[in-house]
């Protein structure tokens, strides 16, 4: 294992037990068996290390969630299950829980606003395929353009990355309600 991998592993271990704010670079370096100066050869800051750890955890969560879902369920059931499982996972994973921690979420939001669309592509392609399948099966309104369908869920990501402006006290419940409202609107066929 390389030094960078050691730092990553040790950082993840300490962040998981103490959280972002209470973790110091000195603790990470000590656990990794290196000096603090060596830490800076691989990471410019504690924030950079945490961000890499967070991104990996988030990607792993998305994979596990989609592997655990029955994609044959009705759209509303599937989306409710997906959002509920995501919220439960975030609340039980100390790394992912930082998404709602005022000490760090602004940096995470900034990353996802600037670079995050690249990391969300796999997630987006999955729900785009789901929408196409649902539309061809008649489970989603035919009058809504196929290219517009994924934008509804893209808007949830946008809202989630602006939780401070909206009011963090409403999260993650607002995302759960909005996902449900969007799906009800997409599956309620006009008369």
XYZ file of C-alpha atoms in Angstrom:
191
model
C 0.000 0.000 0.000
C 1.354 3.443 -0.923
C 1.701 6.310 1.561
C -1.190 8.113 -0.101
C -3.384 5.030 0.323
C -2.281 4.765 3.974
C -3.176 8.404 4.588
C -6.545 7.897 2.882
C -7.313 4.749 4.937
C -6.211 6.333 8.221
C -8.079 9.555 7.456
C -11.235 7.603 6.723
C -10.882 5.690 9.986
C -10.442 8.831 12.100
C -13.079 10.895 10.247
C -15.509 8.000 10.743
C -14.953 7.938 14.489
C -14.442 11.634 15.301
C -16.049 13.544 12.457
C -14.504 16.164 10.215
C -14.157 19.035 12.672
C -12.586 17.062 15.528
C -10.031 15.302 13.316
C -6.579 16.825 12.937
C -3.899 16.286 10.324
C -1.484 15.385 13.146
C -3.754 12.498 14.202
C -4.043 11.215 10.651
C -0.282 11.450 10.120
C 0.424 9.676 13.410
C -1.930 6.794 12.597
C -0.398 6.529 9.115
C 3.091 6.460 10.627
C 4.270 9.579 8.823
C 5.154 13.144 9.700
C 2.749 16.023 9.185
C 5.025 17.383 6.456
C 4.710 14.118 4.551
C 0.916 14.438 4.720
C 1.221 17.688 2.739
C 3.189 15.889 0.011
C -0.038 14.050 -0.824
C -2.862 16.346 0.278
C -2.941 20.126 0.445
C -5.338 20.116 3.398
C -7.557 18.081 5.666
C -10.455 19.293 3.521
C -8.964 17.863 0.340
C -8.466 14.448 1.978
C -11.956 14.465 3.418
C -13.449 15.457 0.075
C -11.787 12.473 -1.639
C -13.029 10.154 1.104
C -16.532 11.631 0.912
C -16.710 11.241 -2.876
C -15.672 7.586 -2.654
C -18.213 6.894 0.101
C -20.952 8.644 -1.878
C -20.170 6.680 -5.051
C -20.147 3.411 -3.083
C -23.491 4.308 -1.511
C -25.092 4.974 -4.902
C -23.846 1.621 -6.228
C -25.125 -0.273 -3.179
C -28.495 1.498 -3.320
C -29.139 0.671 -6.944
C -27.967 -2.911 -6.520
C -30.437 -3.318 -3.641
C -33.479 -1.977 -5.480
C -36.079 -3.947 -7.390
C -36.227 -1.907 -10.593
C -39.514 -3.594 -11.553
C -41.417 -1.765 -8.783
C -43.861 0.970 -9.605
C -42.066 4.331 -10.104
C -43.387 6.021 -6.952
C -42.546 3.033 -4.758
C -39.067 2.741 -6.233
C -38.229 6.436 -5.836
C -39.624 6.549 -2.291
C -37.536 3.506 -1.403
C -34.437 5.008 -3.047
C -34.760 8.344 -1.240
C -35.573 6.684 2.093
C -32.614 4.297 1.855
C -30.344 7.192 0.870
C -31.426 9.261 3.884
C -30.977 6.269 6.210
C -27.498 5.590 4.809
C -26.451 9.222 5.163
C -27.705 9.317 8.753
C -25.819 6.146 9.704
C -22.547 6.814 7.842
C -20.388 9.345 9.732
C -18.594 10.388 6.535
C -21.772 10.964 4.517
C -23.485 12.611 7.477
C -21.121 15.572 7.008
C -23.333 16.582 4.029
C -25.604 18.134 6.660
C -22.851 19.371 8.989
C -22.482 23.152 8.854
C -18.729 22.820 9.475
C -18.112 21.259 6.094
C -21.160 21.073 3.837
C -20.431 24.384 2.097
C -17.178 22.925 0.765
C -18.973 19.775 -0.349
C -21.684 21.843 -2.020
C -19.097 23.979 -3.788
C -17.379 20.858 -5.105
C -20.637 19.384 -6.379
C -21.601 22.686 -7.988
C -18.249 22.901 -9.811
C -17.139 19.318 -10.389
C -19.926 17.158 -9.128
C -21.792 16.804 -12.380
C -18.981 14.528 -13.560
C -19.505 12.305 -10.511
C -23.279 12.349 -10.897
C -23.224 11.131 -14.506
C -23.492 7.445 -13.563
C -26.393 8.210 -11.228
C -28.084 10.377 -13.856
C -27.698 7.753 -16.584
C -29.439 5.227 -14.331
C -32.483 7.344 -13.620
C -32.590 8.481 -17.258
C -32.826 4.824 -18.293
C -35.509 4.225 -15.661
C -37.557 7.143 -16.969
C -37.246 5.875 -20.554
C -38.349 2.388 -19.518
C -41.239 3.757 -17.481
C -42.322 6.019 -20.319
C -42.275 3.198 -22.876
C -44.283 1.034 -20.431
C -46.857 3.806 -20.071
C -46.030 4.425 -16.416
C -44.991 8.040 -17.025
C -46.908 10.750 -18.819
C -46.425 10.625 -22.582
C -46.857 14.395 -22.944
C -43.552 15.175 -21.177
C -40.508 15.310 -23.433
C -38.075 12.457 -22.766
C -35.145 14.883 -22.498
C -36.956 16.842 -19.796
C -37.574 13.813 -17.569
C -34.098 13.576 -15.957
C -34.041 17.334 -15.384
C -36.706 16.918 -12.713
C -34.275 14.851 -10.641
C -31.325 17.059 -11.576
C -33.291 19.851 -9.891
C -33.313 17.863 -6.638
C -29.513 17.734 -6.718
C -29.474 21.490 -7.315
C -31.804 22.085 -4.381
C -29.730 19.805 -2.146
C -26.594 21.802 -2.987
C -28.343 25.023 -1.953
C -29.661 23.879 1.407
C -28.193 26.842 3.268
C -30.176 29.334 1.190
C -33.358 27.268 1.576
C -32.834 26.430 5.251
C -30.861 23.400 6.353
C -33.470 22.622 8.990
C -35.749 21.401 6.166
C -33.283 18.806 4.914
C -33.394 15.955 4.040
C -37.212 15.887 4.401
C -37.753 18.466 1.646
C -35.870 16.259 -0.824
C -38.030 13.283 0.109
C -41.255 15.254 -0.372
C -40.115 16.849 -3.620
C -39.071 13.486 -5.093
C -42.521 12.126 -4.223
C -44.304 15.181 -5.657
C -42.287 14.997 -8.878
C -43.052 11.303 -9.356
C -46.733 11.785 -8.603
C -46.822 14.554 -11.206
C -44.986 12.430 -13.768
C -47.156 9.371 -13.218
C -50.515 11.162 -12.965
C -51.767 10.986 -16.525
C -53.647 14.107 -17.648
C -57.280 13.667 -18.559
